[in-house]
Short mmCIF file of C-alpha atoms and ligand atoms in Angstrom, two decimals:
data_model
loop_
_atom_site.label_atom_id
_atom_site.label_comp_id
_atom_site.label_asym_id
_atom_site.label_seq_id
_atom_site.Cartn_x
_atom_site.Cartn_y
_atom_site.Cartn_z
CA UNK A 1 21.96 -10.95 -10.34
CA UNK A 2 18.09 -11.07 -10.71
CA UNK A 3 16.09 -7.79 -11.41
CA UNK A 4 12.84 -6.09 -10.42
CA UNK A 5 11.20 -3.37 -11.91
CA UNK A 6 9.16 -1.68 -8.89
CA UNK A 7 6.81 0.90 -9.44
CA UNK A 8 5.43 3.30 -6.72
CA UNK A 9 8.87 2.21 -4.87
CA UNK A 10 8.93 5.48 -3.34
CA UNK A 11 5.70 5.22 -1.34
CA UNK A 12 4.90 3.57 2.19
CA UNK A 13 4.86 -0.18 0.82
CA UNK A 14 6.66 0.11 -2.31
CA UNK A 15 10.14 1.59 -0.40
CA UNK A 16 9.56 -1.44 2.23
CA UNK A 17 9.44 -3.62 -0.48
CA UNK A 18 12.45 -2.00 -2.30
CA UNK A 19 14.29 -2.39 0.79
CA UNK A 20 13.45 -6.01 1.26
CA UNK A 21 14.15 -6.69 -2.20
CA UNK A 22 17.86 -5.26 -1.97
CA UNK A 23 18.48 -7.17 1.07
CA UNK A 24 17.27 -10.35 -0.61
CA UNK A 25 20.13 -9.31 -3.19
CA UNK A 26 17.95 -8.37 -6.35
CA UNK A 27 18.74 -5.03 -8.54
CA UNK A 28 15.68 -2.96 -8.34
CA UNK A 29 14.93 -0.50 -11.06
CA UNK A 30 12.35 1.99 -9.22
CA UNK A 31 10.05 3.81 -11.33
CA UNK A 32 8.03 6.36 -9.02
CA UNK A 33 6.20 9.67 -10.20
CA UNK A 34 6.98 11.16 -6.69
CA UNK A 35 3.38 12.39 -6.36
CA UNK A 36 2.49 13.93 -2.81
CA UNK A 37 3.16 10.30 -1.20
CA UNK A 38 6.18 9.33 -2.88
CA UNK A 39 9.25 10.38 -1.03
CA UNK A 40 12.72 9.84 -1.82
CA UNK A 41 13.53 10.19 2.13
CA UNK A 42 12.20 6.49 2.30
CA UNK A 43 15.04 5.19 0.42
CA UNK A 44 18.01 7.19 1.90
CA UNK A 45 19.71 4.41 2.61
CA UNK A 46 20.06 3.20 -0.59
CA UNK A 47 21.36 6.71 -1.79
CA UNK A 48 24.82 5.08 -2.79
CA UNK A 49 23.54 1.75 -3.55
CA UNK A 50 24.89 1.17 -7.38
CA UNK A 51 22.11 -1.87 -7.35
CA UNK A 52 19.10 0.53 -6.77
CA UNK A 53 18.35 2.52 -10.13
CA UNK A 54 15.52 5.04 -9.14
CA UNK A 55 13.86 6.55 -12.12
CA UNK A 56 11.51 9.64 -11.79
CA UNK A 57 8.35 8.85 -14.35
CA UNK A 58 4.98 7.46 -14.65
CA UNK A 59 3.64 4.13 -15.07
CA UNK A 60 1.31 5.54 -18.00
CA UNK A 61 4.32 6.85 -19.88
CA UNK A 62 4.88 4.05 -22.48
CA UNK A 63 8.00 5.48 -24.09
CA UNK A 64 9.84 5.69 -20.84
CA UNK A 65 8.52 2.14 -19.72
CA UNK A 66 9.51 0.44 -23.01
CA UNK A 67 12.90 2.03 -22.63
CA UNK A 68 13.40 0.78 -18.93
CA UNK A 69 12.30 -2.59 -20.13
CA UNK A 70 14.75 -2.97 -22.82
CA UNK A 71 17.49 -1.58 -21.00
CA UNK A 72 17.12 -3.53 -17.81
CA UNK A 73 15.45 -6.59 -19.06
CA UNK A 74 13.78 -7.22 -15.41
CA UNK A 75 12.95 -11.08 -14.25
CA UNK A 76 9.76 -9.55 -12.38
CA UNK A 77 7.64 -6.47 -12.33
CA UNK A 78 5.88 -5.41 -8.77
CA UNK A 79 3.56 -2.96 -9.19
CA UNK A 80 2.43 -0.63 -6.23
CA UNK A 81 2.10 2.57 -8.15
CA UNK A 82 -1.52 3.91 -7.58
CA UNK A 83 -3.61 6.60 -5.92
CA UNK A 84 -4.16 5.00 -2.21
CA UNK A 85 -6.18 7.08 -0.30
CA UNK A 86 -9.96 6.69 0.00
CA UNK A 87 -10.71 10.23 1.27
CA UNK A 88 -8.97 12.05 -1.83
CA UNK A 89 -10.58 9.47 -3.90
CA UNK A 90 -14.18 10.94 -2.36
CA UNK A 91 -12.95 14.33 -3.41
CA UNK A 92 -11.33 13.74 -6.50
CA UNK A 93 -12.32 10.59 -8.39
CA UNK A 94 -10.62 11.31 -11.80
CA UNK A 95 -7.23 11.24 -10.76
CA UNK A 96 -7.93 7.85 -9.45
CA UNK A 97 -9.21 6.48 -12.83
CA UNK A 98 -6.30 8.06 -14.29
CA UNK A 99 -3.35 6.58 -12.41
CA UNK A 100 -4.94 3.48 -11.48
CA UNK A 101 -7.34 2.79 -14.26
CA UNK A 102 -5.76 4.20 -17.45
CA UNK A 103 -2.08 4.37 -16.47
CA UNK A 104 -2.02 0.82 -15.31
CA UNK A 105 -3.68 -0.77 -17.92
CA UNK A 106 -1.07 1.21 -20.31
CA UNK A 107 1.64 -0.11 -18.18
CA UNK A 108 0.44 -3.86 -18.46
CA UNK A 109 0.08 -3.17 -22.38
CA UNK A 110 3.61 -1.90 -22.45
CA UNK A 111 5.00 -4.76 -20.40
CA UNK A 112 3.09 -7.15 -22.12
CA UNK A 113 4.20 -6.47 -25.69
CA UNK A 114 7.79 -6.25 -24.53
CA UNK A 115 7.58 -9.75 -22.75
CA UNK A 116 6.21 -11.14 -26.33
CA UNK A 117 8.83 -9.45 -28.18
CA UNK A 118 11.80 -11.14 -29.60
CA UNK A 119 14.07 -8.45 -27.30
CA UNK A 120 13.39 -10.52 -24.44
CA UNK A 121 15.58 -13.48 -23.61
CA UNK A 122 13.36 -16.64 -24.23
CA UNK A 123 14.73 -18.69 -21.28
CA UNK A 124 13.94 -15.29 -19.04
CA UNK A 125 10.38 -15.21 -20.57
CA UNK A 126 9.14 -18.55 -18.99
CA UNK A 127 9.91 -17.58 -15.46
CA UNK A 128 8.81 -14.04 -15.94
CA UNK A 129 5.95 -12.77 -13.63
CA UNK A 130 4.14 -9.19 -13.42
CA UNK A 131 2.47 -8.79 -9.73
CA UNK A 132 -0.02 -6.54 -9.35
CA UNK A 133 -0.64 -5.11 -5.67
CA UNK A 134 -4.19 -4.68 -4.52
CA UNK A 135 -6.18 -4.06 -1.80
CA UNK A 136 -9.28 -6.10 0.14
CA UNK A 137 -11.33 -3.03 -0.28
CA UNK A 138 -12.37 -4.37 -3.68
CA UNK A 139 -14.61 -6.53 -2.06
CA UNK A 140 -16.38 -3.84 -0.72
CA UNK A 141 -17.89 -4.38 3.29
CA UNK A 142 -18.63 -7.05 5.71
CA UNK A 143 -21.06 -6.84 8.49
CA UNK A 144 -20.12 -8.33 11.96
CA UNK A 145 -20.23 -12.01 11.76
CA UNK A 146 -19.98 -12.24 8.38
CA UNK A 147 -17.35 -14.74 7.24
CA UNK A 148 -13.98 -13.05 6.09
CA UNK A 149 -13.10 -12.11 2.57
CA UNK A 150 -11.40 -14.99 0.14
CA UNK A 151 -10.26 -15.36 -3.27
CA UNK A 152 -13.62 -16.12 -4.36
CA UNK A 153 -15.44 -13.43 -2.92
CA UNK A 154 -17.45 -11.28 -5.54
CA UNK A 155 -15.85 -7.63 -6.03
CA UNK A 156 -18.22 -4.85 -4.53
CA UNK A 157 -16.21 -1.83 -4.24
CA UNK A 158 -17.99 1.18 -2.37
CA UNK A 159 -15.48 4.08 -2.71
CA UNK A 160 -14.03 5.65 -5.85
CA UNK A 161 -10.45 4.39 -4.63
CA UNK A 162 -11.44 0.56 -4.55
CA UNK A 163 -13.85 1.02 -7.79
CA UNK A 164 -10.42 2.11 -9.49
CA UNK A 165 -8.38 -0.66 -7.72
CA UNK A 166 -11.07 -3.32 -8.76
CA UNK A 167 -10.77 -2.01 -12.30
CA UNK A 168 -7.31 -2.37 -12.49
CA UNK A 169 -7.68 -6.06 -11.21
CA UNK A 170 -10.07 -6.96 -13.92
CA UNK A 171 -7.60 -5.58 -16.44
CA UNK A 172 -4.77 -7.87 -14.75
CA UNK A 173 -7.05 -10.58 -15.19
CA UNK A 174 -8.06 -9.95 -18.49
CA UNK A 175 -4.16 -9.56 -19.60
CA UNK A 176 -3.58 -13.29 -18.45
CA UNK A 177 -6.98 -14.73 -19.68
CA UNK A 178 -6.49 -12.98 -23.09
CA UNK A 179 -2.93 -13.00 -23.86
CA UNK A 180 -1.60 -15.73 -21.40
CA UNK A 181 0.51 -12.99 -19.78
CA UNK A 182 2.04 -14.46 -16.69
CA UNK A 183 0.48 -12.19 -13.88
CA UNK A 184 -0.15 -12.55 -10.21
CA UNK A 185 -2.56 -10.45 -8.04
CA UNK A 186 -2.66 -10.04 -4.27
CA UNK A 187 -5.25 -8.03 -2.20
CA UNK A 188 -4.16 -6.95 0.98
CA UNK A 189 -5.83 -5.70 4.11
CA UNK A 190 -4.45 -2.35 5.91
CA UNK A 191 -0.87 -2.14 6.45
CA UNK A 192 0.75 -0.16 8.99
CA UNK A 193 4.45 0.47 10.04
CA UNK A 194 7.45 3.02 9.52
CA UNK A 195 7.32 5.68 6.59
CA UNK A 196 3.53 5.83 6.18
CA UNK A 197 2.13 8.77 5.05
CA UNK A 198 0.47 10.76 7.81
CA UNK A 199 -2.83 10.98 6.30
CA UNK A 200 -3.92 7.59 7.03
CA UNK A 201 -5.34 6.73 10.49
CA UNK A 202 -2.29 5.05 12.25
CA UNK A 203 0.51 8.03 11.53
CA UNK A 204 -2.24 10.49 11.50
CA UNK A 205 -3.49 9.87 15.01
CA UNK A 206 0.19 9.38 16.30
CA UNK A 207 1.35 12.52 14.93
CA UNK A 208 -1.81 14.77 15.99
CA UNK A 209 -1.20 13.41 19.58
CA UNK A 210 2.46 14.19 19.55
CA UNK A 211 1.31 17.63 18.41
CA UNK A 212 -1.21 17.97 21.25
CA UNK A 213 -4.07 18.18 18.48
CA UNK A 214 -7.28 16.47 18.27
CA UNK A 215 -7.55 12.94 17.28
CA UNK A 216 -10.46 12.49 14.63
CA UNK A 217 -12.54 9.67 14.64
CA UNK A 218 -15.01 9.14 11.59
CA UNK A 219 -18.67 8.24 12.66
CA UNK A 220 -18.62 6.05 15.78
CA UNK A 221 -15.44 4.12 15.62
CA UNK A 222 -16.97 0.84 15.30
CA UNK A 223 -15.46 0.37 11.81
CA UNK A 224 -13.30 -2.59 11.67
CA UNK A 225 -10.04 -3.15 9.74
CA UNK A 226 -7.95 -5.94 9.66
CA UNK A 227 -4.21 -4.70 10.30
CA UNK A 228 -0.83 -6.26 8.79
CA UNK A 229 2.68 -5.07 9.22
CA UNK A 230 3.93 -3.68 6.09
CA UNK A 231 7.09 -5.89 6.38
CA UNK A 232 4.66 -9.20 6.43
CA UNK A 233 3.28 -7.89 3.45
CA UNK A 234 6.19 -7.45 1.50
CA UNK A 235 7.46 -11.11 2.31
CA UNK A 236 3.73 -12.18 1.43
CA UNK A 237 4.35 -10.65 -1.84
CA UNK A 238 8.09 -11.87 -2.44
CA UNK A 239 6.29 -15.67 -1.56
CA UNK A 240 3.82 -15.11 -4.13
CA UNK A 241 6.16 -13.66 -6.67
CA UNK A 242 8.66 -16.68 -6.50
CA UNK A 243 5.94 -19.41 -5.93
CA UNK A 244 2.51 -18.58 -6.39
CA UNK A 245 0.67 -19.65 -9.66
CA UNK A 246 0.31 -18.00 -12.69
CA UNK A 247 -3.02 -16.21 -13.10
CA UNK A 248 -4.01 -16.54 -9.58
CA UNK A 249 -4.99 -14.08 -7.18
CA UNK A 250 -4.15 -14.34 -3.30
CA UNK A 251 -5.73 -12.44 -0.46
CA UNK A 252 -3.22 -11.41 2.69
CA UNK A 253 -4.26 -10.63 6.05
CA UNK A 254 -2.99 -10.02 9.27
CA UNK A 255 -5.64 -11.81 11.33
CA UNK A 256 -5.70 -8.77 13.40
CA UNK A 257 -9.22 -7.26 13.26
CA UNK A 258 -9.76 -4.28 15.32
CA UNK A 259 -12.18 -1.11 15.69
CA UNK A 260 -10.76 2.03 14.43
CA UNK A 261 -11.62 3.32 18.40
CA UNK A 262 -9.59 0.29 19.71
CA UNK A 263 -6.46 1.32 17.55
CA UNK A 264 -6.79 5.09 18.46
CA UNK A 265 -7.04 4.23 22.00
CA UNK A 266 -3.91 1.67 21.70
CA UNK A 267 -2.07 4.54 20.24
CA UNK A 268 -2.96 6.71 23.33
CA UNK A 269 -2.08 4.42 25.84
CA UNK A 270 1.31 3.56 24.10
CA UNK A 271 1.93 7.44 24.05
CA UNK A 272 1.08 7.76 27.68
CA UNK A 273 3.97 5.11 28.18
CA UNK A 274 6.16 6.55 26.13
CA UNK A 275 5.85 10.42 26.30
CA UNK A 276 3.75 11.31 29.23
CA UNK A 277 1.75 14.14 29.30
CA UNK A 278 1.94 16.50 32.29
CA UNK A 279 -1.84 16.22 32.92
CA UNK A 280 -4.13 13.58 31.78
CA UNK A 281 -4.04 11.09 28.92
CA UNK A 282 -4.03 11.24 25.14
CA UNK A 283 -7.47 9.84 25.01
CA UNK A 284 -8.75 12.96 26.12
CA UNK A 285 -7.89 14.32 22.52
CA UNK A 286 -10.28 11.69 21.05
CA UNK A 287 -12.78 13.76 18.86
CA UNK A 288 -15.90 12.12 17.02
CA UNK A 289 -16.07 13.97 13.76
CA UNK A 290 -18.47 13.33 10.69
CA UNK A 291 -18.24 10.14 8.93
CA UNK A 292 -16.65 9.27 5.65
CA UNK A 293 -19.13 9.05 2.80
CA UNK A 294 -19.87 5.66 1.93
CA UNK A 295 -17.75 4.17 5.08
CA UNK A 296 -16.91 0.39 4.89
CA UNK A 297 -17.90 -0.96 7.92
CA UNK A 298 -15.80 -4.25 8.13
CA UNK A 299 -12.87 -6.00 6.19
CA UNK A 300 -11.86 -9.24 7.22
CA UNK A 301 -9.44 -11.75 5.49
CA UNK A 302 -9.47 -15.29 5.13
CA UNK A 303 -5.83 -15.89 3.96
CA UNK A 304 -5.84 -20.03 4.29
CA UNK A 305 -4.99 -20.14 0.55
CA UNK A 306 -1.79 -18.18 0.97
CA UNK A 307 -0.86 -20.42 4.17
CA UNK A 308 -1.77 -23.73 2.93
CA UNK A 309 -0.07 -23.23 -0.90
CA UNK A 310 3.14 -21.20 0.48
CA UNK A 311 3.31 -21.16 4.19
CA UNK A 312 2.75 -17.88 4.75
CA UNK A 313 2.42 -16.41 8.52
CA UNK A 314 2.66 -12.84 9.46
CA UNK A 315 5.79 -12.27 11.65
CA UNK A 316 4.62 -9.20 13.92
CA UNK A 317 1.86 -9.42 16.20
CA UNK A 318 -0.32 -5.93 16.01
CA UNK A 319 0.20 -4.81 19.80
CA UNK A 320 4.49 -5.27 19.21
CA UNK A 321 4.05 -3.71 15.74
CA UNK A 322 2.09 -0.81 16.66
CA UNK A 323 4.42 0.14 19.44
CA UNK A 324 7.27 -0.06 17.25
CA UNK A 325 5.71 2.08 14.53
CA UNK A 326 4.85 4.77 17.17
CA UNK A 327 8.74 4.44 18.33
CA UNK A 328 9.59 5.00 14.73
CA UNK A 329 7.61 8.31 14.17
CA UNK A 330 8.81 9.50 17.78
CA UNK A 331 12.62 8.92 16.52
CA UNK A 332 12.35 10.27 12.89
CA UNK A 333 11.09 13.65 13.51
CA UNK A 334 12.85 15.07 10.24
CA UNK A 335 10.98 12.76 7.97
CA UNK A 336 7.56 13.77 9.66
CA UNK A 337 8.80 17.41 9.41
CA UNK A 338 9.56 17.04 5.44
CA UNK A 339 6.21 15.31 4.76
CA UNK A 340 4.19 17.97 6.83
CA UNK A 341 4.68 20.80 3.87
CA UNK A 342 2.10 22.92 2.68
CA UNK A 343 0.39 20.52 0.38
CA UNK A 344 -0.19 18.15 3.43
CA UNK A 345 -1.34 21.07 5.27
CA UNK A 346 -3.40 22.26 2.66
CA UNK A 347 -5.17 18.56 2.63
CA UNK A 348 -5.85 18.36 6.28
CA UNK A 349 -7.32 21.41 6.48
CA UNK A 350 -9.69 20.63 3.42
CA UNK A 351 -10.39 16.89 4.84
CA UNK A 352 -10.96 17.97 8.46
CA UNK A 353 -12.40 21.36 8.90
CA UNK A 354 -15.92 20.95 7.63
CA UNK A 355 -16.08 17.73 9.23
CA UNK A 356 -18.34 18.70 12.17
CA UNK A 357 -18.45 17.03 15.59
P1 NAD B 401 1.32 5.29 -1.17
O1 NAD B 401 0.17 6.53 -1.58
O2 NAD B 401 2.05 5.33 0.10
O3 NAD B 401 2.59 4.98 -2.48
C1 NAD B 401 2.14 4.94 -3.67
C2 NAD B 401 3.52 5.53 -4.72
O4 NAD B 401 2.90 5.30 -5.96
C3 NAD B 401 3.77 6.85 -4.36
O5 NAD B 401 5.41 6.84 -4.19
C4 NAD B 401 3.96 7.41 -5.56
O6 NAD B 401 4.52 8.67 -6.01
C5 NAD B 401 3.53 6.60 -6.62
N1 NAD B 401 2.76 6.72 -7.74
C6 NAD B 401 1.57 7.28 -7.98
N2 NAD B 401 1.11 7.29 -9.35
C7 NAD B 401 2.00 6.94 -10.00
C8 NAD B 401 2.03 6.67 -11.40
N3 NAD B 401 1.20 7.44 -12.35
N4 NAD B 401 3.53 6.49 -12.14
C9 NAD B 401 4.42 6.08 -11.14
N5 NAD B 401 4.42 6.07 -9.62
C10 NAD B 401 3.14 6.54 -9.21
O7 NAD B 401 0.75 4.16 -1.35
P2 NAD B 401 0.89 2.62 -0.11
O8 NAD B 401 0.15 2.79 0.61
O9 NAD B 401 2.41 2.27 -0.38
O10 NAD B 401 0.22 1.65 -1.52
C11 NAD B 401 0.76 1.17 -2.54
C12 NAD B 401 -0.01 -0.06 -3.19
O11 NAD B 401 -0.72 -1.14 -2.19
C13 NAD B 401 -1.34 0.43 -3.69
O12 NAD B 401 -1.56 0.03 -4.99
C14 NAD B 401 -2.33 0.41 -2.95
O13 NAD B 401 -3.62 0.22 -3.60
C15 NAD B 401 -1.91 -1.03 -2.39
N6 NAD B 401 -2.16 -1.06 -0.81
C16 NAD B 401 -2.10 -0.59 0.20
C17 NAD B 401 -2.66 -0.81 1.47
C18 NAD B 401 -2.27 0.06 2.52
O14 NAD B 401 -2.81 -0.42 3.68
N7 NAD B 401 -1.33 0.87 2.43
C19 NAD B 401 -3.15 -2.07 1.47
C20 NAD B 401 -3.49 -2.99 0.49
C21 NAD B 401 -3.12 -2.62 -0.84
P1 TYD B 402 -7.23 4.98 6.23
O1 TYD B 402 -6.02 4.67 7.30
O2 TYD B 402 -7.67 5.96 5.56
O3 TYD B 402 -7.48 3.16 5.63
P2 TYD B 402 -8.76 2.68 4.76
O4 TYD B 402 -9.50 3.54 4.63
O5 TYD B 402 -7.83 2.31 3.52
O6 TYD B 402 -9.27 1.82 5.71
O7 TYD B 402 -8.25 4.62 7.59
C1 TYD B 402 -8.75 3.40 8.37
C2 TYD B 402 -9.67 3.60 9.21
O8 TYD B 402 -9.65 4.51 10.00
C3 TYD B 402 -10.91 3.71 8.23
O9 TYD B 402 -11.87 3.24 8.93
C4 TYD B 402 -11.14 5.42 8.30
C5 TYD B 402 -10.90 5.86 9.63
N1 TYD B 402 -10.33 6.98 9.88
C6 TYD B 402 -10.74 7.92 11.14
O10 TYD B 402 -11.53 7.50 11.74
N2 TYD B 402 -10.18 9.13 10.83
C7 TYD B 402 -9.31 9.49 10.24
O11 TYD B 402 -8.92 10.46 10.39
C8 TYD B 402 -8.74 8.74 9.31
C9 TYD B 402 -7.77 9.17 8.16
C10 TYD B 402 -9.23 7.70 9.00
#
């Protein structure tokens, strides 16, 4: 049985990946610090699974990581662990530097040192891969009409989050160039799907609407994101992990560019159908609020490299995937109540009460 050391596997995308990897028959060692967005409820279906080994800890804990590598000798490492929310990075950039830059480089060094060591089976050594999961936000912003991002687009990160992810991507690249460490990098567009922490647009708007609360749209709502279902992202990661060329970067997108206003109105229409209000529409709850600082206008991905080299095509279309996602939130009230704890309420209060209309 092949094994994968997954980091951040209790978060939104990491947990979807862990569930997929178990379906595919990999043993998973899941290292997660359980920060505010890490959630063991995401892994509930694996609670009795002997081939899912959960370890509570940080990627920057060199001794812990080394012990895990020596104990489990994984065939692959997939690194999801990160601070992931742009608005939080605007309030507290240091935390993003600590996890996304410093801890990621410590993690890389420890894994690289183990990979080089005699402890590692020489046959497995050749096929070993370290895949770093990153974001399209490292490329900065596009204007409407600009060509979409490719693997060749220069980095121009605009937020502390994207700057910290760009730095981590550079370290991964440097480990390949300097040490020949077998790395892969993926830069993906915005994900949506079940189990996303409700600080992000789609779950936040869905749950606010259900609670009769206002739906905050930053600025004009004309900002554009390219949306990809989380399961499609995980499939793309697996393709790159097993078939990608080492040292390469692959951009991943959903070919589903939508303005934020379109996305929010779509959520409202879906809720009007699934859970109609007695009077009016959920759209009546939309409020335009003051903009995010440094708000990127548009992201778009040209993923022809992934398509032509590895045959990737997203399976979910955005409208159906969004409807299923909204249904998931409606059906999983306990999951929702558990994440809307004191910390969450504090964040919502901090981020939204000072935004003027
Ligand atoms: P998330 O915030 O839901 O999950 C992050 C996970 O990492 C959490 O479980 C958290 O506990 C864990 N973690 C944080 N710091 C850690 C540390 N020091 N050591 C170990 N674990 C730690 O984020 P997500 O949306 O699932 O994103 C996962 C990865 O995918 C991130 O690297 C992010 O940059 C990238 N990404 C996200 C998107 C998106 O749309 N959400 C798009 C492209 C790329
Ligand atoms: P988000 O889900 O935070 O992802 P990202 O910043 O990584 O793209 O935000 C998606 C878009 O939605 C982004 O343009 C910011 C906007 N947005 C709002 O308009 N209102 C909100 O309350 C949030 C959280 C985001």
